[in-house]
Structures are given as structure tokens and as C-alpha cells.
Tab-separated table of C-alpha atoms in Angstrom:
chain	number	residue	atom	x	y	z
A	29	MET	CA	131.981	-14.643	71.566
A	30	TYR	CA	133.793	-17.515	72.864
A	31	PHE	CA	132.436	-20.748	74.372
A	32	ALA	CA	134.473	-23.014	76.677
A	33	PHE	CA	134.502	-26.228	78.392
A	34	GLU	CA	136.912	-27.164	81.200
A	35	ALA	CA	137.177	-30.498	82.050
A	36	ASP	CA	140.818	-32.608	82.044
A	37	LEU	CA	140.843	-31.446	78.502
A	38	ARG	CA	139.809	-27.656	78.092
A	39	PHE	CA	137.817	-26.792	74.381
A	40	VAL	CA	137.406	-23.964	73.261
A	41	THR	CA	135.006	-22.624	70.057
A	42	ASP	CA	133.466	-19.306	68.306
A	43	ALA	CA	130.601	-21.808	66.431
A	44	TYR	CA	127.417	-20.378	67.456
A	45	LEU	CA	126.304	-22.391	69.885
A	46	TYR	CA	122.885	-21.223	70.568
A	47	THR	CA	121.060	-23.860	68.731
A	48	THR	CA	120.988	-27.499	69.522
A	49	GLU	CA	122.529	-28.316	66.015
A	50	SER	CA	125.599	-26.327	66.490
A	51	GLN	CA	126.037	-27.617	70.181
A	52	ASP	CA	125.499	-31.487	69.084
A	53	ARG	CA	128.460	-30.476	66.282
A	54	VAL	CA	130.951	-28.924	68.542
A	55	VAL	CA	130.016	-32.029	70.924
A	56	ARG	CA	130.548	-34.486	68.511
A	57	PHE	CA	134.095	-32.493	67.028
A	58	ALA	CA	135.126	-32.672	70.926
A	59	LYS	CA	134.815	-36.280	71.434
A	60	SER	CA	136.601	-37.666	68.539
A	61	ALA	CA	139.621	-35.574	68.923
A	62	ARG	CA	139.361	-36.660	72.712
A	63	LYS	CA	139.458	-40.351	71.526
A	64	ALA	CA	141.967	-39.279	69.139
A	65	ILE	CA	144.148	-38.078	72.026
A	66	GLU	CA	143.689	-41.558	73.886
A	67	ALA	CA	144.675	-43.600	70.623
A	68	LEU	CA	147.539	-41.605	69.983
A	69	GLN	CA	148.559	-41.522	73.825
A	70	ILE	CA	149.033	-38.117	73.902
A	71	ALA	CA	149.427	-35.690	77.228
A	72	ILE	CA	147.943	-32.638	76.389
A	73	PRO	CA	149.245	-30.174	79.430
A	74	ALA	CA	146.637	-28.322	81.533
A	75	THR	CA	147.682	-25.293	79.971
A	76	ALA	CA	146.800	-25.901	77.033
A	77	GLU	CA	142.899	-25.815	74.904
A	78	ILE	CA	142.052	-27.314	71.919
A	79	TYR	CA	140.568	-24.565	69.784
A	80	LEU	CA	137.548	-26.157	67.592
A	81	LEU	CA	136.351	-24.538	64.079
A	82	PRO	CA	133.806	-26.811	62.716
A	83	TYR	CA	132.985	-26.123	59.093
A	84	ASP	CA	130.160	-28.356	58.340
A	85	ASP	CA	128.561	-31.667	59.863
A	86	GLU	CA	131.797	-33.431	58.488
A	87	GLU	CA	134.513	-31.013	58.935
A	88	CYS	CA	136.178	-29.321	62.075
A	89	GLY	CA	139.082	-26.987	62.180
A	90	TYR	CA	141.233	-27.623	65.352
A	91	TYR	CA	144.544	-26.580	66.601
A	92	ILE	CA	145.893	-27.072	70.246
A	93	VAL	CA	147.775	-24.406	72.055
A	94	ASP	CA	149.899	-24.384	74.996
A	95	HIS	CA	150.031	-20.830	76.839
A	96	ALA	CA	152.638	-21.753	78.790
A	97	THR	CA	155.061	-22.492	75.983
A	98	HIS	CA	153.381	-20.780	73.480
A	99	ILE	CA	152.999	-23.751	70.837
A	100	VAL	CA	150.480	-24.118	68.636
A	101	SER	CA	150.463	-28.166	67.689
A	102	TRP	CA	147.746	-30.915	65.801
A	103	LEU	CA	147.427	-34.677	66.423
A	104	GLU	CA	148.882	-34.974	62.913
A	105	ALA	CA	151.580	-33.361	60.291
A	106	VAL	CA	149.859	-30.260	58.908
A	107	ASP	CA	151.029	-28.263	55.794
A	108	LEU	CA	150.645	-24.601	56.688
A	109	ASP	CA	150.136	-23.417	52.972
A	110	GLN	CA	146.943	-25.032	53.661
A	111	LEU	CA	146.271	-23.272	56.356
A	112	CYS	CA	147.026	-20.048	55.189
A	113	ILE	CA	149.566	-19.082	57.658
A	114	PRO	CA	152.483	-16.943	56.280
A	115	ASP	CA	155.825	-18.410	56.432
A	116	VAL	CA	156.798	-18.298	60.584
A	117	VAL	CA	160.203	-16.803	62.131
A	118	SER	CA	160.785	-19.947	63.948
A	119	ASP	CA	159.124	-23.205	63.807
A	120	SER	CA	159.791	-23.890	67.266
A	121	HIS	CA	156.531	-22.794	67.772
A	122	LEU	CA	154.877	-24.872	65.809
A	123	ARG	CA	154.804	-28.559	65.969
A	124	LYS	CA	152.973	-31.939	65.854
A	125	CYS	CA	151.682	-33.279	69.028
């Protein structure tokens, strides 16, 4: 089951949002992501969404996927080995925002 929040930025998560604690955590991470995007002055296309995966109270995994261009991106450089993603055929579909 996925949950989505659509505003000027679209956030998606499969975190269990039926508890206040989980909801608060996801909202906190979404606000942090929004602040980072604004600080970096990055334009997120309307065809993109930000997937959030909270690990615990302090850390949250994420990626930004643009469905129109089929590009996955992050706000900072990411090592694919750390993400457990196998070698990709084309680096053109992975990038830093």
C-alpha cells in the first residue's frame, strides 16, 4: 500500500501511516526534503515524485523519480553500491539533481 500527498511537490511513501508517530516522521522528512530542494534552488518537474522511506527517527531514504523522462535522481551524489543497486546499463537514467 502506498500513500501520496500531492501539492506543488508530490511525496509518496509505503511507510505505515496509520499511527501518529509514523505520520509525524514522514511529514518531518517531507519538510526537510522541501527545505533542501528550496535551498539548492532545484526545480522539481510536475511529472516527478519524491519517494520517502523512513529507516528510523533520524534517517530517511529517498529518491526523486521523473515519470516523463524515466530519470531517478537525488539531491546529492549517491554511491550505487551503498544503495545495493546493481550496475546499470545506462547512467543517463541516474543523476544528481
